[in-house]
Short mmCIF file of C-alpha atoms and ligand atoms in Angstrom, two decimals:
data_model
loop_
_atom_site.label_atom_id
_atom_site.label_comp_id
_atom_site.label_asym_id
_atom_site.label_seq_id
_atom_site.Cartn_x
_atom_site.Cartn_y
_atom_site.Cartn_z
CA MET A 221 17.13 112.55 -67.81
CA LEU A 222 13.93 113.76 -65.66
CA ASP A 223 14.86 116.65 -63.25
CA TYR A 224 11.30 118.76 -63.31
CA LEU A 225 11.72 120.39 -60.02
CA ASP A 226 15.88 121.18 -60.75
CA MET A 227 16.62 119.29 -57.57
CA ASP A 228 20.02 118.91 -59.18
CA GLN A 229 20.52 122.66 -58.06
CA THR A 230 20.34 121.46 -54.81
CA LEU A 231 23.05 119.12 -54.54
CA THR A 232 26.75 120.05 -53.46
CA ALA A 233 29.41 119.26 -55.74
CA GLU A 234 30.41 115.85 -54.36
CA GLU A 235 26.98 114.63 -54.49
CA ARG A 236 26.60 115.52 -57.70
CA MET A 237 29.84 113.75 -58.59
CA VAL A 238 28.86 110.55 -56.86
CA ARG A 239 25.51 110.30 -58.70
CA ASN A 240 27.44 110.76 -62.10
CA THR A 241 29.60 108.31 -61.13
CA ALA A 242 26.77 105.44 -59.86
CA ARG A 243 25.09 107.00 -63.19
CA ASP A 244 27.69 106.26 -65.52
CA PHE A 245 28.33 102.61 -63.75
CA ALA A 246 24.73 101.69 -64.05
CA ASP A 247 24.73 102.48 -67.43
CA ALA A 248 27.59 100.40 -68.20
CA VAL A 249 26.59 97.56 -66.46
CA ARG A 250 22.84 97.69 -67.58
CA GLU A 251 22.96 95.29 -70.85
CA ASP A 252 24.94 92.43 -68.90
CA PHE A 253 22.64 92.85 -66.53
CA VAL A 254 19.88 92.60 -68.16
CA ASP A 255 21.24 89.08 -69.60
CA HIS A 256 21.56 88.30 -66.15
CA TYR A 257 17.85 88.97 -65.74
CA ARG A 258 17.22 86.55 -68.26
CA ALA A 259 19.27 83.99 -66.75
CA GLY A 260 17.94 84.42 -63.37
CA SER A 261 21.55 84.93 -62.11
CA PHE A 262 23.63 87.76 -60.50
CA PRO A 263 26.71 89.20 -62.27
CA MET A 264 29.22 88.05 -59.34
CA ASP A 265 32.09 90.52 -60.80
CA LEU A 266 30.11 93.01 -60.01
CA ILE A 267 30.27 92.63 -56.13
CA PRO A 268 34.13 93.75 -55.61
CA GLU A 269 33.47 96.45 -58.64
CA LEU A 270 30.45 98.42 -56.42
CA GLY A 271 32.62 98.09 -53.42
CA ASP A 272 35.62 100.02 -55.29
CA LEU A 273 33.30 102.60 -56.12
CA GLY A 274 32.30 103.09 -52.38
CA PHE A 275 28.67 101.90 -52.75
CA TYR A 276 28.07 100.12 -49.68
CA ALA A 277 26.70 101.20 -46.82
CA PRO A 278 28.22 105.02 -48.70
CA HIS A 279 27.42 107.26 -46.10
CA LEU A 280 28.74 105.60 -42.84
CA GLU A 281 32.31 106.13 -41.96
CA GLY A 282 35.55 104.52 -41.38
CA TYR A 283 36.20 100.63 -42.01
CA GLY A 284 36.71 101.29 -45.67
CA LEU A 285 33.33 102.69 -46.14
CA ALA A 286 32.66 106.04 -48.35
CA GLY A 287 31.54 108.38 -45.69
CA THR A 288 29.43 110.85 -48.32
CA THR A 289 26.31 112.38 -47.27
CA ASP A 290 22.56 110.73 -46.67
CA THR A 291 21.83 112.65 -50.37
CA ALA A 292 24.80 110.76 -51.58
CA TYR A 293 23.84 107.32 -50.58
CA GLY A 294 20.24 108.25 -51.82
CA LEU A 295 21.26 109.30 -55.30
CA VAL A 296 23.32 106.12 -55.25
CA MET A 297 20.59 103.72 -55.03
CA GLN A 298 18.45 105.46 -57.22
CA GLU A 299 20.98 105.18 -60.21
CA LEU A 300 21.50 101.25 -59.23
CA GLU A 301 17.77 101.35 -59.53
CA ALA A 302 17.69 102.62 -62.82
CA CYS A 303 19.63 99.79 -64.26
CA ASP A 304 17.35 97.15 -62.29
CA SER A 305 16.07 96.66 -58.62
CA GLY A 306 18.57 93.44 -58.51
CA LEU A 307 21.36 95.89 -58.58
CA ARG A 308 20.07 98.22 -55.85
CA SER A 309 19.34 95.14 -53.50
CA MET A 310 22.64 93.54 -53.46
CA ALA A 311 23.92 97.45 -52.13
CA SER A 312 20.86 97.50 -49.85
CA VAL A 313 21.17 94.23 -47.95
CA GLN A 314 25.50 93.97 -48.15
CA GLY A 315 25.05 98.14 -46.85
CA ALA A 316 21.93 98.92 -45.33
CA LEU A 317 21.35 94.94 -43.63
CA VAL A 318 24.56 93.78 -43.28
CA ILE A 319 27.23 96.33 -42.78
CA TYR A 320 25.17 99.02 -41.04
CA PRO A 321 24.21 96.60 -37.93
CA ILE A 322 27.75 95.64 -37.61
CA HIS A 323 29.06 99.39 -37.50
CA GLU A 324 26.13 100.28 -35.33
CA PHE A 325 25.41 97.74 -32.86
CA GLY A 326 28.76 95.49 -33.17
CA THR A 327 32.36 95.63 -31.12
CA GLU A 328 35.39 96.17 -32.50
CA ALA A 329 36.52 93.07 -33.28
CA GLN A 330 33.48 92.62 -35.34
CA ARG A 331 33.80 95.42 -37.11
CA GLU A 332 37.44 94.75 -38.11
CA ARG A 333 36.81 90.92 -38.83
CA TRP A 334 33.84 92.38 -41.68
CA LEU A 335 33.57 95.94 -42.46
CA PRO A 336 36.73 96.48 -44.70
CA ALA A 337 35.77 93.08 -46.68
CA LEU A 338 32.21 93.74 -46.92
CA ALA A 339 33.04 97.34 -47.80
CA ALA A 340 35.28 96.38 -50.46
CA GLY A 341 32.61 93.51 -51.52
CA GLU A 342 35.83 91.06 -51.01
CA SER A 343 33.02 89.32 -48.79
CA VAL A 344 29.26 89.21 -49.61
CA GLY A 345 26.41 89.43 -46.40
CA ALA A 346 22.76 88.50 -45.83
CA PHE A 347 20.31 89.17 -43.32
CA ALA A 348 17.85 86.76 -42.64
CA LEU A 349 14.87 87.84 -40.70
CA THR A 350 11.61 86.09 -42.44
CA GLU A 351 10.74 82.54 -41.20
CA PRO A 352 8.20 80.80 -43.07
CA ALA A 353 5.49 81.56 -40.87
CA HIS A 354 6.70 84.80 -40.00
CA GLY A 355 6.87 87.51 -42.83
CA SER A 356 5.05 90.56 -41.94
CA ASN A 357 5.05 89.67 -38.61
CA PRO A 358 8.61 88.70 -37.98
CA SER A 359 8.11 89.37 -34.18
CA GLY A 360 6.67 86.17 -33.75
CA MET A 361 9.82 84.09 -34.89
CA GLU A 362 10.46 80.73 -34.00
CA THR A 363 14.20 80.77 -34.59
CA ARG A 364 16.08 79.99 -31.02
CA ALA A 365 19.18 80.35 -29.74
CA VAL A 366 20.13 77.80 -27.10
CA GLU A 367 23.25 78.26 -24.94
CA ASP A 368 25.72 75.78 -25.49
CA GLY A 369 29.64 76.46 -24.00
CA ASP A 370 31.04 79.61 -24.97
CA GLY A 371 28.13 80.01 -27.73
CA TYR A 372 24.95 79.47 -29.22
CA ARG A 373 23.30 76.80 -30.94
CA LEU A 374 20.88 78.26 -33.43
CA HIS A 375 17.60 75.96 -34.51
CA GLY A 376 15.17 77.33 -37.31
CA SER A 377 14.83 77.97 -40.34
CA LYS A 378 14.53 81.52 -42.87
CA THR A 379 13.11 82.26 -46.02
CA TRP A 380 13.32 84.56 -48.91
CA ILE A 381 16.66 85.81 -47.69
CA THR A 382 18.59 87.63 -50.57
CA ASN A 383 22.12 86.91 -51.29
CA ALA A 384 22.28 83.64 -48.76
CA PRO A 385 23.56 81.32 -51.40
CA ILE A 386 26.45 83.44 -52.54
CA ALA A 387 26.77 85.01 -48.54
CA ASP A 388 29.98 84.57 -46.28
CA VAL A 389 28.19 85.72 -43.39
CA ILE A 390 24.64 85.51 -42.58
CA LEU A 391 22.94 88.11 -39.71
CA VAL A 392 20.58 85.50 -38.48
CA TRP A 393 18.08 87.24 -35.93
CA ALA A 394 16.91 84.58 -33.14
CA ARG A 395 15.28 84.18 -29.89
CA ASP A 396 17.43 83.57 -27.02
CA ALA A 397 15.95 80.48 -25.65
CA ASP A 398 17.89 80.24 -22.43
CA GLY A 399 17.83 84.47 -21.30
CA ASP A 400 14.29 86.57 -21.45
CA GLY A 401 13.44 85.70 -24.91
CA ASP A 402 15.00 88.78 -26.54
CA VAL A 403 15.88 88.65 -30.56
CA ARG A 404 19.21 89.04 -30.75
CA GLY A 405 21.65 88.84 -34.43
CA PHE A 406 23.97 86.60 -34.77
CA LEU A 407 26.93 86.79 -37.12
CA VAL A 408 26.74 83.36 -38.99
CA GLU A 409 29.40 82.33 -41.05
CA SER A 410 27.94 80.34 -44.12
CA ASP A 411 30.26 77.31 -44.25
CA THR A 412 29.43 76.91 -40.61
CA ASP A 413 28.30 72.94 -39.91
CA GLY A 414 24.84 72.95 -39.45
CA VAL A 415 23.74 75.66 -41.90
CA THR A 416 22.14 75.06 -45.15
CA THR A 417 21.74 78.07 -47.98
CA ASP A 418 19.33 76.56 -50.77
CA GLU A 419 18.21 78.62 -53.83
CA ILE A 420 15.22 79.63 -54.12
CA GLY A 421 14.77 79.22 -58.18
CA ASP A 422 11.87 80.28 -60.70
CA LYS A 423 11.35 83.81 -59.48
CA LEU A 424 9.75 85.68 -61.92
CA SER A 425 10.56 89.07 -60.39
CA MET A 426 13.95 90.53 -59.25
CA ARG A 427 15.47 87.74 -61.19
CA ALA A 428 18.96 89.21 -60.91
CA SER A 429 19.07 88.79 -57.22
CA ILE A 430 19.75 85.14 -55.71
CA THR A 431 17.27 84.19 -52.91
CA GLY A 432 17.67 81.72 -50.62
CA GLU A 433 16.43 79.42 -47.90
CA VAL A 434 18.66 79.36 -44.88
CA GLY A 435 18.57 76.20 -42.50
CA LEU A 436 19.63 76.36 -39.07
CA ASN A 437 19.91 72.34 -38.09
CA GLY A 438 22.26 73.68 -34.42
CA ALA A 439 24.69 75.77 -35.65
CA TRP A 440 26.98 76.56 -33.33
CA VAL A 441 27.75 80.45 -32.99
CA PRO A 442 30.46 81.81 -30.67
CA GLU A 443 29.79 84.07 -27.96
CA GLU A 444 31.93 86.93 -29.92
CA SER A 445 29.48 86.98 -32.94
CA VAL A 446 26.68 88.05 -31.08
CA LEU A 447 25.86 91.72 -31.83
CA ALA A 448 25.26 93.84 -28.96
CA VAL A 449 21.68 95.04 -29.53
CA GLU A 450 18.49 93.42 -28.07
CA GLY A 451 14.77 92.88 -29.10
CA MET A 452 13.05 93.80 -32.09
CA LYS A 453 14.92 96.99 -32.56
CA GLY A 454 18.32 95.43 -33.60
CA PRO A 455 16.64 94.21 -36.83
CA LEU A 456 13.60 97.27 -37.15
CA SER A 457 16.35 99.90 -37.25
CA CYS A 458 18.04 98.46 -40.37
CA LEU A 459 15.05 98.05 -42.20
CA THR A 460 14.59 101.83 -41.46
CA GLN A 461 18.30 102.32 -42.96
CA ALA A 462 17.27 100.32 -45.90
CA ARG A 463 13.92 101.37 -46.88
CA PHE A 464 15.03 104.47 -46.67
CA GLY A 465 17.42 103.67 -50.01
CA ILE A 466 14.66 101.49 -51.59
CA ALA A 467 12.31 104.77 -51.46
CA TRP A 468 15.22 106.53 -53.33
CA GLY A 469 15.78 103.55 -55.60
CA ALA A 470 12.26 103.43 -56.53
CA VAL A 471 12.34 106.75 -58.20
CA GLY A 472 15.62 105.67 -60.49
CA ALA A 473 13.25 102.66 -61.90
CA ALA A 474 10.19 104.98 -62.69
CA ARG A 475 12.54 107.53 -63.94
CA ASP A 476 13.98 104.92 -66.38
CA CYS A 477 10.29 103.49 -67.30
CA TYR A 478 9.13 107.63 -68.35
CA GLU A 479 12.23 107.92 -70.32
CA THR A 480 12.23 104.66 -71.81
CA ALA A 481 8.25 106.05 -72.92
CA LEU A 482 8.74 109.10 -73.84
CA ALA A 483 11.99 108.07 -76.39
CA TYR A 484 9.19 105.52 -77.52
CA ALA A 485 6.53 108.13 -78.26
CA ASN A 486 8.76 110.72 -79.56
CA ASP A 487 9.98 107.73 -82.02
CA ARG A 488 6.75 105.67 -83.05
CA ASP A 489 4.56 106.87 -85.48
CA GLN A 490 0.92 106.08 -85.78
CA PHE A 491 -1.56 107.56 -87.92
CA GLY A 492 0.64 109.68 -89.93
CA GLY A 493 3.21 110.97 -86.99
CA PRO A 494 4.22 110.39 -83.72
CA ILE A 495 1.65 108.81 -80.79
CA ALA A 496 3.70 111.87 -78.19
CA ARG A 497 1.38 114.14 -80.07
CA PHE A 498 -1.63 112.55 -78.91
CA GLN A 499 -3.58 114.34 -75.83
CA LEU A 500 -3.97 110.67 -74.57
CA GLN A 501 -0.45 110.03 -74.48
CA GLN A 502 0.23 113.73 -73.56
CA ARG A 503 -1.66 112.86 -70.29
CA LYS A 504 -0.18 109.91 -69.38
CA LEU A 505 3.29 111.48 -69.69
CA ALA A 506 2.09 114.39 -67.59
CA GLU A 507 1.28 112.08 -64.57
CA MET A 508 4.08 110.07 -64.82
CA ALA A 509 6.37 113.15 -65.02
CA THR A 510 4.41 115.06 -61.84
CA GLN A 511 4.25 111.72 -59.47
CA ILE A 512 7.86 111.01 -60.36
CA SER A 513 9.16 114.33 -59.12
CA LEU A 514 6.98 114.39 -55.62
CA ALA A 515 8.46 111.16 -55.36
CA GLN A 516 12.04 112.54 -55.49
CA LEU A 517 11.17 115.88 -53.41
CA LEU A 518 9.74 113.10 -51.01
CA ALA A 519 13.54 111.28 -50.86
CA HIS A 520 15.29 114.43 -50.75
CA ARG A 521 13.50 115.39 -47.85
CA LEU A 522 13.73 112.43 -45.96
CA ALA A 523 17.66 112.78 -46.61
CA ASP A 524 17.56 115.99 -44.79
CA LEU A 525 15.57 114.79 -42.00
CA LYS A 526 18.03 111.93 -41.59
CA ALA A 527 21.05 114.25 -41.96
CA ALA A 528 19.69 116.46 -39.44
CA GLY A 529 19.32 113.48 -36.82
CA ASP A 530 15.18 113.75 -37.04
CA LEU A 531 13.95 111.46 -39.38
CA ARG A 532 11.39 108.74 -37.78
CA PRO A 533 9.84 105.47 -39.34
CA GLY A 534 7.01 106.76 -39.86
CA GLN A 535 8.08 109.12 -42.13
CA VAL A 536 10.54 106.23 -43.93
CA SER A 537 7.06 104.21 -44.16
CA MET A 538 5.32 106.63 -45.84
CA ALA A 539 8.12 107.51 -48.63
CA LYS A 540 8.76 103.68 -49.05
CA ARG A 541 5.10 103.44 -49.15
CA ASN A 542 4.73 106.02 -51.76
CA ASN A 543 7.74 105.63 -54.21
CA VAL A 544 7.21 102.25 -54.70
CA ARG A 545 3.71 102.46 -55.74
CA VAL A 546 4.75 105.11 -58.03
CA ALA A 547 7.17 103.15 -59.43
CA ARG A 548 4.95 100.08 -59.66
CA ASP A 549 1.97 102.37 -61.54
CA GLN A 550 4.13 104.25 -63.99
CA ALA A 551 6.05 101.17 -64.97
CA ARG A 552 3.22 99.68 -65.66
CA VAL A 553 1.11 102.84 -67.78
CA ALA A 554 5.24 103.04 -69.86
CA ARG A 555 5.04 99.90 -70.62
CA GLU A 556 1.34 99.99 -71.84
CA MET A 557 2.82 103.13 -73.86
CA LEU A 558 4.89 101.26 -75.64
CA GLY A 559 2.73 98.68 -77.18
CA GLY A 560 3.31 94.96 -77.99
CA ASN A 561 7.02 95.94 -77.75
CA GLY A 562 6.27 96.87 -74.51
CA ILE A 563 5.87 93.00 -73.31
CA THR A 564 9.43 92.15 -74.91
CA GLY A 565 12.80 91.99 -72.89
CA ASP A 566 14.43 94.92 -75.84
CA TYR A 567 12.81 97.64 -73.07
CA SER A 568 12.86 98.24 -69.57
CA PRO A 569 9.15 99.04 -67.93
CA MET A 570 8.35 95.23 -67.47
CA ARG A 571 11.26 94.36 -65.88
CA HIS A 572 10.86 96.93 -64.13
CA MET A 573 7.41 96.34 -63.51
CA ALA A 574 7.62 92.61 -62.19
CA ASN A 575 10.81 93.97 -59.97
CA MET A 576 8.52 96.12 -58.03
CA GLU A 577 6.34 93.40 -57.39
CA THR A 578 9.02 92.01 -55.06
CA VAL A 579 9.93 95.90 -53.70
CA TYR A 580 6.33 96.01 -53.00
CA THR A 581 6.30 93.37 -50.77
CA TYR A 582 9.58 93.31 -48.83
CA GLU A 583 11.23 95.44 -46.53
CA GLY A 584 7.38 95.88 -45.14
CA THR A 585 4.52 95.75 -47.28
CA HIS A 586 2.32 98.19 -48.71
CA ASP A 587 -0.03 97.02 -46.44
CA ILE A 588 2.14 97.26 -43.31
CA HIS A 589 3.24 100.30 -44.36
CA THR A 590 -0.24 101.58 -44.30
CA LEU A 591 -0.56 100.04 -41.02
CA ILE A 592 2.65 101.82 -39.66
CA LEU A 593 1.24 105.27 -40.83
CA GLY A 594 -2.52 104.40 -39.24
CA HIS A 595 -0.98 103.61 -36.16
CA ASP A 596 1.60 106.54 -36.09
CA LEU A 597 -1.77 109.18 -37.09
CA THR A 598 -4.31 107.82 -34.83
CA GLY A 599 -1.95 105.80 -32.20
CA ILE A 600 -3.89 102.89 -32.78
CA PRO A 601 -2.67 100.17 -34.08
CA ALA A 602 -4.73 98.25 -36.63
CA PHE A 603 -2.04 95.11 -37.07
CA GLU A 604 -3.81 92.42 -35.31
P1 FAD B 904 2.89 87.79 -45.40
O1 FAD B 904 3.09 88.12 -44.10
O2 FAD B 904 1.81 86.42 -45.48
O3 FAD B 904 1.58 88.40 -46.06
C1 FAD B 904 0.38 88.16 -47.28
C2 FAD B 904 -0.19 89.90 -47.29
O4 FAD B 904 -0.78 89.51 -46.18
C3 FAD B 904 0.41 90.31 -47.96
O5 FAD B 904 -0.14 91.32 -49.00
C4 FAD B 904 0.40 91.69 -46.96
O6 FAD B 904 0.36 92.58 -47.08
C5 FAD B 904 -0.77 91.10 -46.26
N1 FAD B 904 -0.66 91.13 -44.55
C6 FAD B 904 -0.05 90.80 -43.49
N2 FAD B 904 -0.43 91.11 -42.64
C7 FAD B 904 -1.64 91.75 -43.10
C8 FAD B 904 -2.45 92.86 -41.30
N3 FAD B 904 -1.73 92.93 -40.21
N4 FAD B 904 -3.22 93.24 -41.92
C9 FAD B 904 -3.31 93.43 -43.50
N5 FAD B 904 -2.77 92.90 -44.49
C10 FAD B 904 -1.49 91.69 -43.65
N6 FAD B 904 13.20 88.74 -45.82
C11 FAD B 904 14.14 88.73 -45.29
O7 FAD B 904 14.56 88.52 -43.88
N7 FAD B 904 15.73 89.23 -45.53
C12 FAD B 904 15.72 89.05 -47.01
O8 FAD B 904 17.01 89.65 -47.76
C13 FAD B 904 14.74 89.42 -47.76
N8 FAD B 904 14.63 89.42 -49.17
C14 FAD B 904 13.81 88.94 -50.23
C15 FAD B 904 13.91 89.18 -51.31
C16 FAD B 904 12.73 88.64 -52.28
C17 FAD B 904 12.75 88.70 -53.54
C18 FAD B 904 11.51 88.94 -51.76
C19 FAD B 904 10.21 88.49 -52.42
C20 FAD B 904 10.99 88.45 -50.07
C21 FAD B 904 12.28 89.29 -49.34
N9 FAD B 904 12.12 88.79 -48.05
C22 FAD B 904 13.01 89.07 -47.48
C23 FAD B 904 10.63 88.79 -47.12
C24 FAD B 904 9.70 89.80 -47.47
O9 FAD B 904 10.19 90.78 -46.46
C25 FAD B 904 8.57 88.89 -47.01
O10 FAD B 904 7.90 88.50 -48.26
C26 FAD B 904 7.50 90.25 -46.29
O11 FAD B 904 7.90 90.66 -45.52
C27 FAD B 904 6.74 89.79 -46.93
O12 FAD B 904 6.06 88.77 -45.68
P2 FAD B 904 5.51 87.03 -46.40
O13 FAD B 904 6.09 87.00 -47.76
O14 FAD B 904 5.26 86.22 -45.46
O15 FAD B 904 3.85 87.75 -46.88
#
């Protein structure tokens, strides 16, 4: 397995064990997962298995969560995405986008109600921020929470919501229509009257992940289900957690493409010998190994900064932006090295390549992370 810079040496015994467990799990489920990718479905039996292994928000503590290091969290995401981005997305949404905000901003009652079940994979969570008219600019959201009795009625619609059609609880971000208009987070049980969750079909990317639209037609949510955070800080802090996982995960997808291309190049004979002996193919492998190793370094540094409490959102943007671009570019090179076989479902690069179109787009598009970095570097926002 590619580890050109011997990063393995920097891991603790526990981190190595967590990484190996995740790697073995990803290998064991790979074949079945690819069948689900073809069918456009998600293997539901894996949801509690991921929970049993402690792969949902593994770096958080209490309530049945694993309490590992930030590096171990990253390594789990890396190994899951080496199988498929849909598998890592399940862990990211459940962990970084639902468990994290309840852990961070929830009341004790909310934590007791949801965290043990989510950590075990007995309940499924979804995170509903994006709206049909507000993707890259979520602060323009139109979904409203109107006070009604001891709670709120939600009106609006969300789209592109991972897991929405299979979720038990959906964290809906909406503006408080009667208060100061701040964004608040509402834990909405999906069987609440006035909630609809229709699946978005015919995706050509991230096929082994269920995505849906969420309709909120006056759904009533009690005051006890509102998170104790106000403003865009709530959803943005969750996105920082998830983007950290994506920066790591992309390394796994890229590594799987590299390993596939290397094995193929050694195995495939043309002009009387393996194609790996050609300088043109070696150049591709050399560039791939270099880019992936640099992405890996970036991910490791991110984890060290996170562990020290020094991680800044701009640094996470830099890593998400770079590592996903690397994975997207290198998946394409790997596909190319496989010739005609590369376009079949028998090999992983084209599947990773298709998945990377989503990963490049969600959790802030590549363009948006460029603007975040530009803002951080110059002090001048160029979003509008
Ligand atoms: P738009 O914002 O309309 O962007 C279109 C294009 O314009 C992009 O190329 C973008 O980079 C560019 N652009 C936009 N603004 C600027 C600018 N200021 N300067 C330059 N270029 C700009 N959302 C959730 O809330 N929860 C989820 O669980 C979730 N899961 C997803 C799963 C999948 C499979 C997908 C595809 C998306 C998911 N999303 C989710 C939504 C995702 O975060 C959005 O698609 C993303 O933020 C982009 O929004 P948009 O699609 O509306 O594109």
